[in-house]
Amino acid sequence: NKTQPPPPELSVKLLDPGATPQQTLRYSIPPDTTLKSILVIRDVASEAERTETSDDAFGLLPGLKLLLHAGPTVALPNGTRYVLRVSKAESILPEGVTSRQMDEAQQGVRALKGTRGRYDLDRQGIVVDADVPWTQGQERVHPRVAITIGNVRSAVATIPLPSEPVGIGAVWEVKRLLKIWSARVTQVTRYELVDRDGDRFRVAISVHQKAQPQVADLNPKLEMHVRGYELRARGQALADLGVPLALEADMESSSAADIALVSPQSTEPLQSTRRSVLKLKTKVEER
């Protein structure tokens, strides 16, 4: 097995400190905290120019319903350690898929079951160390599915906090560099503090992904020429400074891709649009 930690979050940049009074937000998570979450991601509209080559290259991107367990948490000198694992995984498939597509999608989603990773969070909610081993079976997981789960964990499931004091209306952002297949994508996630009651706080979230024109290798015989890619998402999350995962979150995203698949034999243009919804619900289990 190889160890492949997820891309680390970069520093949190405060854009507006918000109204007074202002306080510094910091996570303080009790040891032995355990959580159970349900994550649902489904397409509500999708359109793509499909060809035999594109199906072979990308496969079917299914919707997901995952049952996640986190914890028990372990106290660290400057934060918290927890293990996040997928205890149950189901695929949500669109109408009209072939039996081969259905089998491949379900095999990949089933490979998610049992996936686990160890994450060390500092008091800002930023991952400072991680250990995510991938087994042979998990290589069947659709690359975009793996990226999506990583994004949910870093951008939505745990809300990163600025180092400065903030008040209602504060705005901050986190920039990450992603690889989708081998294409380089810049992601900027922006947060706005809209409400706070004790340790609980609510943020509005917006996500923007964009890729510049580039050439990426899908496999030794197939190149992906990215002519344009952009994703925008908006939503909100309710978090608690005593819990490592958001208590609830919902987002809606839309994306558009304009690419060409280039092989020694042919060049096939491919355009696709997708609109998806995400819902996360977390329950703190009784000790």
PDB file of C-alpha atoms in Angstrom:
ATOM      1  CA  ASN A   1       0.000   0.000   0.000  1.00  0.00           C
ATOM      2  CA  LYS A   2       1.173   3.505  -0.733  1.00  0.00           C
ATOM      3  CA  THR A   3       0.511   6.540   1.421  1.00  0.00           C
ATOM      4  CA  GLN A   4      -0.874   9.530  -0.435  1.00  0.00           C
ATOM      5  CA  PRO A   5      -1.981  12.398   1.836  1.00  0.00           C
ATOM      6  CA  PRO A   6      -4.508  14.828   0.364  1.00  0.00           C
ATOM      7  CA  PRO A   7      -3.299  18.234  -0.820  1.00  0.00           C
ATOM      8  CA  PRO A   8      -2.780  20.440   2.251  1.00  0.00           C
ATOM      9  CA  GLU A   9      -4.902  23.540   2.720  1.00  0.00           C
ATOM     10  CA  LEU A  10      -2.917  26.697   2.232  1.00  0.00           C
ATOM     11  CA  SER A  11      -3.058  29.638   4.610  1.00  0.00           C
ATOM     12  CA  VAL A  12      -6.398  31.276   5.309  1.00  0.00           C
ATOM     13  CA  LYS A  13      -6.572  34.844   3.955  1.00  0.00           C
ATOM     14  CA  LEU A  14      -8.864  37.282   5.784  1.00  0.00           C
ATOM     15  CA  LEU A  15     -10.573  39.705   3.369  1.00  0.00           C
ATOM     16  CA  ASP A  16     -12.949  41.518   5.775  1.00  0.00           C
ATOM     17  CA  PRO A  17     -12.912  41.250   9.599  1.00  0.00           C
ATOM     18  CA  GLY A  18     -16.636  41.935   9.845  1.00  0.00           C
ATOM     19  CA  ALA A  19     -18.589  43.923  12.415  1.00  0.00           C
ATOM     20  CA  THR A  20     -17.695  44.434  16.046  1.00  0.00           C
ATOM     21  CA  PRO A  21     -17.535  42.766  18.494  1.00  0.00           C
ATOM     22  CA  GLN A  22     -14.810  40.544  17.036  1.00  0.00           C
ATOM     23  CA  GLN A  23     -13.417  37.345  18.532  1.00  0.00           C
ATOM     24  CA  THR A  24     -10.824  34.773  17.523  1.00  0.00           C
ATOM     25  CA  LEU A  25     -12.481  31.503  16.487  1.00  0.00           C
ATOM     26  CA  ARG A  26     -10.617  28.346  17.473  1.00  0.00           C
ATOM     27  CA  TYR A  27     -11.594  24.685  17.562  1.00  0.00           C
ATOM     28  CA  SER A  28     -11.425  23.014  20.980  1.00  0.00           C
ATOM     29  CA  ILE A  29     -12.575  19.428  20.424  1.00  0.00           C
ATOM     30  CA  PRO A  30     -12.937  17.148  23.455  1.00  0.00           C
ATOM     31  CA  PRO A  31     -11.107  13.795  23.247  1.00  0.00           C
ATOM     32  CA  ASP A  32     -13.175  10.680  22.503  1.00  0.00           C
ATOM     33  CA  THR A  33     -15.664  12.612  20.370  1.00  0.00           C
ATOM     34  CA  THR A  34     -17.270  10.337  17.766  1.00  0.00           C
ATOM     35  CA  LEU A  35     -19.451  11.363  14.835  1.00  0.00           C
ATOM     36  CA  LYS A  36     -21.691   9.783  12.251  1.00  0.00           C
ATOM     37  CA  SER A  37     -22.368  11.669   9.015  1.00  0.00           C
ATOM     38  CA  ILE A  38     -24.440  11.092   5.896  1.00  0.00           C
ATOM     39  CA  LEU A  39     -23.108  12.666   2.698  1.00  0.00           C
ATOM     40  CA  VAL A  40     -25.256  12.724  -0.444  1.00  0.00           C
ATOM     41  CA  ILE A  41     -24.034  14.082  -3.801  1.00  0.00           C
ATOM     42  CA  ARG A  42     -26.312  13.813  -6.817  1.00  0.00           C
ATOM     43  CA  ASP A  43     -26.597  15.269 -10.305  1.00  0.00           C
ATOM     44  CA  VAL A  44     -29.713  17.287 -11.024  1.00  0.00           C
ATOM     45  CA  ALA A  45     -28.766  18.049 -14.636  1.00  0.00           C
ATOM     46  CA  SER A  46     -26.004  16.720 -16.839  1.00  0.00           C
ATOM     47  CA  GLU A  47     -25.215  16.906 -20.533  1.00  0.00           C
ATOM     48  CA  ALA A  48     -22.139  15.683 -22.384  1.00  0.00           C
ATOM     49  CA  GLU A  49     -21.069  14.813 -25.903  1.00  0.00           C
ATOM     50  CA  ARG A  50     -20.254  11.170 -25.228  1.00  0.00           C
ATOM     51  CA  THR A  51     -18.120   9.039 -27.492  1.00  0.00           C
ATOM     52  CA  GLU A  52     -16.696   5.558 -27.080  1.00  0.00           C
ATOM     53  CA  THR A  53     -13.292   7.056 -26.308  1.00  0.00           C
ATOM     54  CA  SER A  54     -14.695   9.448 -23.687  1.00  0.00           C
ATOM     55  CA  ASP A  55     -16.566   6.630 -21.935  1.00  0.00           C
ATOM     56  CA  ASP A  56     -13.411   4.523 -21.831  1.00  0.00           C
ATOM     57  CA  ALA A  57     -11.312   7.460 -20.626  1.00  0.00           C
ATOM     58  CA  PHE A  58     -13.601   8.857 -17.934  1.00  0.00           C
ATOM     59  CA  GLY A  59     -16.182   6.225 -17.146  1.00  0.00           C
ATOM     60  CA  LEU A  60     -19.532   7.092 -15.579  1.00  0.00           C
ATOM     61  CA  LEU A  61     -19.482   9.606 -12.735  1.00  0.00           C
ATOM     62  CA  PRO A  62     -22.140   8.352 -10.318  1.00  0.00           C
ATOM     63  CA  GLY A  63     -23.921  10.188  -7.561  1.00  0.00           C
ATOM     64  CA  LEU A  64     -23.030   9.039  -4.066  1.00  0.00           C
ATOM     65  CA  LYS A  65     -24.580   8.327  -0.706  1.00  0.00           C
ATOM     66  CA  LEU A  66     -21.914   7.727   1.941  1.00  0.00           C
ATOM     67  CA  LEU A  67     -22.202   6.879   5.622  1.00  0.00           C
ATOM     68  CA  LEU A  68     -19.129   8.307   7.366  1.00  0.00           C
ATOM     69  CA  HIS A  69     -17.739   7.708  10.843  1.00  0.00           C
ATOM     70  CA  ALA A  70     -15.189   9.995  12.483  1.00  0.00           C
ATOM     71  CA  GLY A  71     -13.345   9.518  15.774  1.00  0.00           C
ATOM     72  CA  PRO A  72     -12.907   8.913  18.541  1.00  0.00           C
ATOM     73  CA  THR A  73     -10.856  12.096  18.538  1.00  0.00           C
ATOM     74  CA  VAL A  74      -7.448  12.282  20.213  1.00  0.00           C
ATOM     75  CA  ALA A  75      -6.127  15.506  21.731  1.00  0.00           C
ATOM     76  CA  LEU A  76      -2.872  16.864  20.283  1.00  0.00           C
ATOM     77  CA  PRO A  77      -0.720  19.690  21.713  1.00  0.00           C
ATOM     78  CA  ASN A  78      -2.200  22.139  19.188  1.00  0.00           C
ATOM     79  CA  GLY A  79      -5.296  20.433  17.864  1.00  0.00           C
ATOM     80  CA  THR A  80      -7.057  17.149  17.286  1.00  0.00           C
ATOM     81  CA  ARG A  81      -6.473  13.821  15.543  1.00  0.00           C
ATOM     82  CA  TYR A  82      -9.267  11.698  14.143  1.00  0.00           C
ATOM     83  CA  VAL A  83      -9.819   8.834  11.720  1.00  0.00           C
ATOM     84  CA  LEU A  84     -12.480   9.334   9.046  1.00  0.00           C
ATOM     85  CA  ARG A  85     -13.828   6.160   7.469  1.00  0.00           C
ATOM     86  CA  VAL A  86     -16.524   5.218   4.961  1.00  0.00           C
ATOM     87  CA  SER A  87     -18.682   2.542   6.557  1.00  0.00           C
ATOM     88  CA  LYS A  88     -21.277   2.347   3.766  1.00  0.00           C
ATOM     89  CA  ALA A  89     -21.326   3.512   0.144  1.00  0.00           C
ATOM     90  CA  GLU A  90     -24.131   3.519  -2.427  1.00  0.00           C
ATOM     91  CA  SER A  91     -24.189   4.803  -5.996  1.00  0.00           C
ATOM     92  CA  ILE A  92     -26.937   7.042  -7.364  1.00  0.00           C
ATOM     93  CA  LEU A  93     -27.138   6.377 -11.099  1.00  0.00           C
ATOM     94  CA  PRO A  94     -28.952   8.398 -13.782  1.00  0.00           C
ATOM     95  CA  GLU A  95     -31.476   6.835 -16.103  1.00  0.00           C
ATOM     96  CA  GLY A  96     -30.352   5.279 -19.350  1.00  0.00           C
ATOM     97  CA  VAL A  97     -26.982   3.884 -18.259  1.00  0.00           C
ATOM     98  CA  THR A  98     -25.766   0.670 -19.833  1.00  0.00           C
ATOM     99  CA  SER A  99     -25.235  -2.487 -17.808  1.00  0.00           C
ATOM    100  CA  ARG A 100     -21.459  -2.131 -18.271  1.00  0.00           C
ATOM    101  CA  GLN A 101     -21.505   1.440 -16.986  1.00  0.00           C
ATOM    102  CA  MET A 102     -23.652   0.373 -14.048  1.00  0.00           C
ATOM    103  CA  ASP A 103     -21.272  -2.450 -13.106  1.00  0.00           C
ATOM    104  CA  GLU A 104     -18.192  -0.215 -13.341  1.00  0.00           C
ATOM    105  CA  ALA A 105     -19.776   2.557 -11.297  1.00  0.00           C
ATOM    106  CA  GLN A 106     -21.009   0.193  -8.610  1.00  0.00           C
ATOM    107  CA  GLN A 107     -17.620  -1.544  -8.389  1.00  0.00           C
ATOM    108  CA  GLY A 108     -15.928   1.794  -7.884  1.00  0.00           C
ATOM    109  CA  VAL A 109     -18.381   2.946  -5.235  1.00  0.00           C
ATOM    110  CA  ARG A 110     -18.184  -0.390  -3.415  1.00  0.00           C
ATOM    111  CA  ALA A 111     -14.403   0.079  -3.316  1.00  0.00           C
ATOM    112  CA  LEU A 112     -15.023   3.199  -1.209  1.00  0.00           C
ATOM    113  CA  LYS A 113     -16.418   1.089   1.632  1.00  0.00           C
ATOM    114  CA  GLY A 114     -13.786   0.707   4.301  1.00  0.00           C
ATOM    115  CA  THR A 115     -11.723   3.651   3.022  1.00  0.00           C
ATOM    116  CA  ARG A 116     -10.211   5.492   5.949  1.00  0.00           C
ATOM    117  CA  GLY A 117      -7.709   8.224   6.622  1.00  0.00           C
ATOM    118  CA  ARG A 118      -6.101   9.826   9.647  1.00  0.00           C
ATOM    119  CA  TYR A 119      -6.228  13.619   9.867  1.00  0.00           C
ATOM    120  CA  ASP A 120      -4.469  15.980  12.279  1.00  0.00           C
ATOM    121  CA  LEU A 121      -6.244  19.332  12.574  1.00  0.00           C
ATOM    122  CA  ASP A 122      -4.814  22.424  14.207  1.00  0.00           C
ATOM    123  CA  ARG A 123      -7.080  24.801  16.110  1.00  0.00           C
ATOM    124  CA  GLN A 124      -7.838  26.708  12.887  1.00  0.00           C
ATOM    125  CA  GLY A 125      -9.303  23.541  11.350  1.00  0.00           C
ATOM    126  CA  ILE A 126      -6.398  23.174   8.909  1.00  0.00           C
ATOM    127  CA  VAL A 127      -4.939  19.729   8.208  1.00  0.00           C
ATOM    128  CA  VAL A 128      -1.289  19.827   9.298  1.00  0.00           C
ATOM    129  CA  ASP A 129      -0.654  16.109   8.760  1.00  0.00           C
ATOM    130  CA  ALA A 130      -2.561  13.199   7.238  1.00  0.00           C
ATOM    131  CA  ASP A 131      -2.167   9.530   6.428  1.00  0.00           C
ATOM    132  CA  VAL A 132      -4.543   8.162   3.792  1.00  0.00           C
ATOM    133  CA  PRO A 133      -3.505   4.693   2.567  1.00  0.00           C
ATOM    134  CA  TRP A 134      -5.138   3.492  -0.645  1.00  0.00           C
ATOM    135  CA  THR A 135      -5.520  -0.240  -1.211  1.00  0.00           C
ATOM    136  CA  GLN A 136      -5.502  -1.969  -4.587  1.00  0.00           C
ATOM    137  CA  GLY A 137      -9.293  -2.185  -4.669  1.00  0.00           C
ATOM    138  CA  GLN A 138      -9.694   1.539  -4.147  1.00  0.00           C
ATOM    139  CA  GLU A 139      -7.878   2.239  -7.412  1.00  0.00           C
ATOM    140  CA  ARG A 140     -11.248   1.470  -9.052  1.00  0.00           C
ATOM    141  CA  VAL A 141     -12.689   4.615  -7.486  1.00  0.00           C
ATOM    142  CA  HIS A 142     -13.519   7.220 -10.149  1.00  0.00           C
ATOM    143  CA  PRO A 143     -10.797   9.944  -9.951  1.00  0.00           C
ATOM    144  CA  ARG A 144     -13.411  12.726  -9.915  1.00  0.00           C
ATOM    145  CA  VAL A 145     -15.198  10.961  -7.040  1.00  0.00           C
ATOM    146  CA  ALA A 146     -11.984  10.854  -5.014  1.00  0.00           C
ATOM    147  CA  ILE A 147     -11.350  14.563  -5.729  1.00  0.00           C
ATOM    148  CA  THR A 148     -14.942  15.429  -4.765  1.00  0.00           C
ATOM    149  CA  ILE A 149     -14.694  13.627  -1.437  1.00  0.00           C
ATOM    150  CA  GLY A 150     -11.389  15.361  -0.717  1.00  0.00           C
ATOM    151  CA  ASN A 151     -12.931  18.737  -1.534  1.00  0.00           C
ATOM    152  CA  VAL A 152     -15.935  18.081   0.684  1.00  0.00           C
ATOM    153  CA  ARG A 153     -13.686  17.197   3.603  1.00  0.00           C
ATOM    154  CA  SER A 154     -11.380  20.194   3.231  1.00  0.00           C
ATOM    155  CA  ALA A 155     -13.782  22.915   2.069  1.00  0.00           C
ATOM    156  CA  VAL A 156     -17.140  21.976   3.602  1.00  0.00           C
ATOM    157  CA  ALA A 157     -16.865  19.220   6.205  1.00  0.00           C
ATOM    158  CA  THR A 158     -14.325  21.153   8.305  1.00  0.00           C
ATOM    159  CA  ILE A 159     -14.493  24.946   8.064  1.00  0.00           C
ATOM    160  CA  PRO A 160     -10.995  26.501   8.151  1.00  0.00           C
ATOM    161  CA  LEU A 161     -10.782  29.623  10.305  1.00  0.00           C
ATOM    162  CA  PRO A 162      -8.726  32.833   9.968  1.00  0.00           C
ATOM    163  CA  SER A 163      -6.010  33.596  12.500  1.00  0.00           C
ATOM    164  CA  GLU A 164      -7.387  37.112  13.144  1.00  0.00           C
ATOM    165  CA  PRO A 165     -10.417  38.057  15.298  1.00  0.00           C
ATOM    166  CA  VAL A 166     -13.645  38.237  13.284  1.00  0.00           C
ATOM    167  CA  GLY A 167     -17.241  39.386  13.676  1.00  0.00           C
ATOM    168  CA  ILE A 168     -20.518  38.830  11.837  1.00  0.00           C
ATOM    169  CA  GLY A 169     -20.021  39.562   8.146  1.00  0.00           C
ATOM    170  CA  ALA A 170     -16.339  38.552   8.143  1.00  0.00           C
ATOM    171  CA  VAL A 171     -15.066  37.102   4.862  1.00  0.00           C
ATOM    172  CA  TRP A 172     -12.039  34.855   4.343  1.00  0.00           C
ATOM    173  CA  GLU A 173     -10.801  32.527   1.626  1.00  0.00           C
ATOM    174  CA  VAL A 174      -8.572  29.509   1.048  1.00  0.00           C
ATOM    175  CA  LYS A 175      -6.792  28.760  -2.240  1.00  0.00           C
ATOM    176  CA  ARG A 176      -5.886  25.194  -3.197  1.00  0.00           C
ATOM    177  CA  LEU A 177      -4.196  23.722  -6.249  1.00  0.00           C
ATOM    178  CA  LEU A 178      -5.889  20.516  -7.387  1.00  0.00           C
ATOM    179  CA  LYS A 179      -5.227  17.850  -9.974  1.00  0.00           C
ATOM    180  CA  ILE A 180      -8.262  16.380 -11.703  1.00  0.00           C
ATOM    181  CA  TRP A 181      -6.821  13.436 -13.578  1.00  0.00           C
ATOM    182  CA  SER A 182      -3.529  15.179 -14.387  1.00  0.00           C
ATOM    183  CA  ALA A 183      -5.033  18.586 -15.217  1.00  0.00           C
ATOM    184  CA  ARG A 184      -4.062  21.470 -12.921  1.00  0.00           C
ATOM    185  CA  VAL A 185      -7.048  23.270 -11.409  1.00  0.00           C
ATOM    186  CA  THR A 186      -7.071  26.287  -9.092  1.00  0.00           C
ATOM    187  CA  GLN A 187      -9.790  26.270  -6.422  1.00  0.00           C
ATOM    188  CA  VAL A 188     -10.706  29.276  -4.284  1.00  0.00           C
ATOM    189  CA  THR A 189     -13.192  28.739  -1.449  1.00  0.00           C
ATOM    190  CA  ARG A 190     -14.684  31.821   0.210  1.00  0.00           C
ATOM    191  CA  TYR A 191     -16.473  31.883   3.565  1.00  0.00           C
ATOM    192  CA  GLU A 192     -18.698  34.547   5.141  1.00  0.00           C
ATOM    193  CA  LEU A 193     -19.635  34.407   8.833  1.00  0.00           C
ATOM    194  CA  VAL A 194     -23.384  35.010   8.884  1.00  0.00           C
ATOM    195  CA  ASP A 195     -24.320  33.936  12.424  1.00  0.00           C
ATOM    196  CA  ARG A 196     -22.816  32.743  15.705  1.00  0.00           C
ATOM    197  CA  ASP A 197     -24.324  31.404  18.928  1.00  0.00           C
ATOM    198  CA  GLY A 198     -21.667  30.326  21.440  1.00  0.00           C
ATOM    199  CA  ASP A 199     -19.515  27.623  19.846  1.00  0.00           C
ATOM    200  CA  ARG A 200     -21.879  27.182  16.901  1.00  0.00           C
ATOM    201  CA  PHE A 201     -21.457  29.330  13.808  1.00  0.00           C
ATOM    202  CA  ARG A 202     -22.921  29.435  10.318  1.00  0.00           C
ATOM    203  CA  VAL A 203     -21.060  30.374   7.165  1.00  0.00           C
ATOM    204  CA  ALA A 204     -22.070  31.028   3.569  1.00  0.00           C
ATOM    205  CA  ILE A 205     -19.693  29.226   1.200  1.00  0.00           C
ATOM    206  CA  SER A 206     -18.763  29.854  -2.426  1.00  0.00           C
ATOM    207  CA  VAL A 207     -16.329  27.745  -4.446  1.00  0.00           C
ATOM    208  CA  HIS A 208     -14.699  28.633  -7.749  1.00  0.00           C
ATOM    209  CA  GLN A 209     -12.603  26.161  -9.740  1.00  0.00           C
ATOM    210  CA  LYS A 210     -10.868  27.145 -12.972  1.00  0.00           C
ATOM    211  CA  ALA A 211      -8.338  25.494 -15.275  1.00  0.00           C
ATOM    212  CA  GLN A 212      -6.198  27.341 -17.806  1.00  0.00           C
ATOM    213  CA  PRO A 213      -5.717  25.823 -21.295  1.00  0.00           C
ATOM    214  CA  GLN A 214      -3.284  22.910 -20.949  1.00  0.00           C
ATOM    215  CA  VAL A 215      -2.445  19.383 -22.053  1.00  0.00           C
ATOM    216  CA  ALA A 216      -2.828  16.542 -19.551  1.00  0.00           C
ATOM    217  CA  ASP A 217      -2.046  12.859 -19.934  1.00  0.00           C
ATOM    218  CA  LEU A 218      -4.929  10.473 -19.255  1.00  0.00           C
ATOM    219  CA  ASN A 219      -2.890   7.397 -20.155  1.00  0.00           C
ATOM    220  CA  PRO A 220       0.128   6.586 -22.391  1.00  0.00           C
ATOM    221  CA  LYS A 221      -2.070   6.603 -25.505  1.00  0.00           C
ATOM    222  CA  LEU A 222      -4.513   9.423 -24.746  1.00  0.00           C
ATOM    223  CA  GLU A 223      -4.046  13.132 -24.055  1.00  0.00           C
ATOM    224  CA  MET A 224      -6.654  15.515 -22.676  1.00  0.00           C
ATOM    225  CA  HIS A 225      -6.397  18.974 -24.207  1.00  0.00           C
ATOM    226  CA  VAL A 226      -8.214  21.289 -21.812  1.00  0.00           C
ATOM    227  CA  ARG A 227      -9.595  24.275 -23.668  1.00  0.00           C
ATOM    228  CA  GLY A 228     -11.730  25.464 -20.772  1.00  0.00           C
ATOM    229  CA  TYR A 229     -13.015  24.252 -17.393  1.00  0.00           C
ATOM    230  CA  GLU A 230     -14.889  26.128 -14.687  1.00  0.00           C
ATOM    231  CA  LEU A 231     -16.992  25.200 -11.664  1.00  0.00           C
ATOM    232  CA  ARG A 232     -18.972  27.445  -9.337  1.00  0.00           C
ATOM    233  CA  ALA A 233     -20.740  26.354  -6.170  1.00  0.00           C
ATOM    234  CA  ARG A 234     -22.715  28.106  -3.452  1.00  0.00           C
ATOM    235  CA  GLY A 235     -24.122  26.920  -0.168  1.00  0.00           C
ATOM    236  CA  GLN A 236     -23.940  27.121   3.596  1.00  0.00           C
ATOM    237  CA  ALA A 237     -22.738  25.136   6.581  1.00  0.00           C
ATOM    238  CA  LEU A 238     -23.428  24.996  10.309  1.00  0.00           C
ATOM    239  CA  ALA A 239     -20.331  24.150  12.347  1.00  0.00           C
ATOM    240  CA  ASP A 240     -19.385  23.748  16.009  1.00  0.00           C
ATOM    241  CA  LEU A 241     -16.002  24.605  17.521  1.00  0.00           C
ATOM    242  CA  GLY A 242     -16.218  21.424  19.593  1.00  0.00           C
ATOM    243  CA  VAL A 243     -16.758  19.072  16.633  1.00  0.00           C
ATOM    244  CA  PRO A 244     -14.314  18.228  13.777  1.00  0.00           C
ATOM    245  CA  LEU A 245     -17.022  17.964  11.068  1.00  0.00           C
ATOM    246  CA  ALA A 246     -19.787  20.379  10.117  1.00  0.00           C
ATOM    247  CA  LEU A 247     -23.144  19.581  11.693  1.00  0.00           C
ATOM    248  CA  GLU A 248     -24.924  20.253   8.419  1.00  0.00           C
ATOM    249  CA  ALA A 249     -24.138  21.623   4.986  1.00  0.00           C
ATOM    250  CA  ASP A 250     -25.780  21.974   1.605  1.00  0.00           C
ATOM    251  CA  MET A 251     -24.395  23.248  -1.688  1.00  0.00           C
ATOM    252  CA  GLU A 252     -25.312  23.437  -5.344  1.00  0.00           C
ATOM    253  CA  SER A 253     -22.661  23.497  -8.058  1.00  0.00           C
ATOM    254  CA  SER A 254     -22.547  23.942 -11.819  1.00  0.00           C
ATOM    255  CA  SER A 255     -19.603  23.192 -14.077  1.00  0.00           C
ATOM    256  CA  ALA A 256     -18.683  23.342 -17.747  1.00  0.00           C
ATOM    257  CA  ALA A 257     -15.803  21.642 -19.522  1.00  0.00           C
ATOM    258  CA  ASP A 258     -14.528  22.054 -23.070  1.00  0.00           C
ATOM    259  CA  ILE A 259     -11.830  19.506 -23.878  1.00  0.00           C
ATOM    260  CA  ALA A 260     -10.467  17.367 -26.677  1.00  0.00           C
ATOM    261  CA  LEU A 261      -9.323  13.757 -26.371  1.00  0.00           C
ATOM    262  CA  VAL A 262      -6.289  13.243 -28.606  1.00  0.00           C
ATOM    263  CA  SER A 263      -4.947   9.820 -29.553  1.00  0.00           C
ATOM    264  CA  PRO A 264      -2.574   8.797 -32.358  1.00  0.00           C
ATOM    265  CA  GLN A 265      -5.633   7.857 -34.427  1.00  0.00           C
ATOM    266  CA  SER A 266      -8.054  10.743 -33.821  1.00  0.00           C
ATOM    267  CA  THR A 267      -9.020  13.943 -32.046  1.00  0.00           C
ATOM    268  CA  GLU A 268     -12.447  13.978 -30.421  1.00  0.00           C
ATOM    269  CA  PRO A 269     -13.918  17.220 -29.005  1.00  0.00           C
ATOM    270  CA  LEU A 270     -15.987  16.843 -25.855  1.00  0.00           C
ATOM    271  CA  GLN A 271     -18.139  19.412 -24.093  1.00  0.00           C
ATOM    272  CA  SER A 272     -20.030  18.750 -20.884  1.00  0.00           C
ATOM    273  CA  THR A 273     -22.080  20.610 -18.313  1.00  0.00           C
ATOM    274  CA  ARG A 274     -23.131  19.356 -14.900  1.00  0.00           C
ATOM    275  CA  ARG A 275     -25.258  20.670 -12.068  1.00  0.00           C
ATOM    276  CA  SER A 276     -25.061  18.863  -8.731  1.00  0.00           C
ATOM    277  CA  VAL A 277     -26.346  19.177  -5.184  1.00  0.00           C
ATOM    278  CA  LEU A 278     -24.589  18.168  -1.977  1.00  0.00           C
ATOM    279  CA  LYS A 279     -26.026  17.565   1.483  1.00  0.00           C
ATOM    280  CA  LEU A 280     -24.140  16.681   4.669  1.00  0.00           C
ATOM    281  CA  LYS A 281     -25.716  15.851   8.021  1.00  0.00           C
ATOM    282  CA  THR A 282     -23.680  14.998  11.118  1.00  0.00           C
ATOM    283  CA  LYS A 283     -24.726  13.596  14.475  1.00  0.00           C
ATOM    284  CA  VAL A 284     -22.491  13.559  17.550  1.00  0.00           C
ATOM    285  CA  GLU A 285     -22.733  10.106  19.095  1.00  0.00           C
ATOM    286  CA  GLU A 286     -23.294   9.791  22.819  1.00  0.00           C
ATOM    287  CA  ARG A 287     -20.254   8.870  24.884  1.00  0.00           C
TER     288      ARG A 287
END
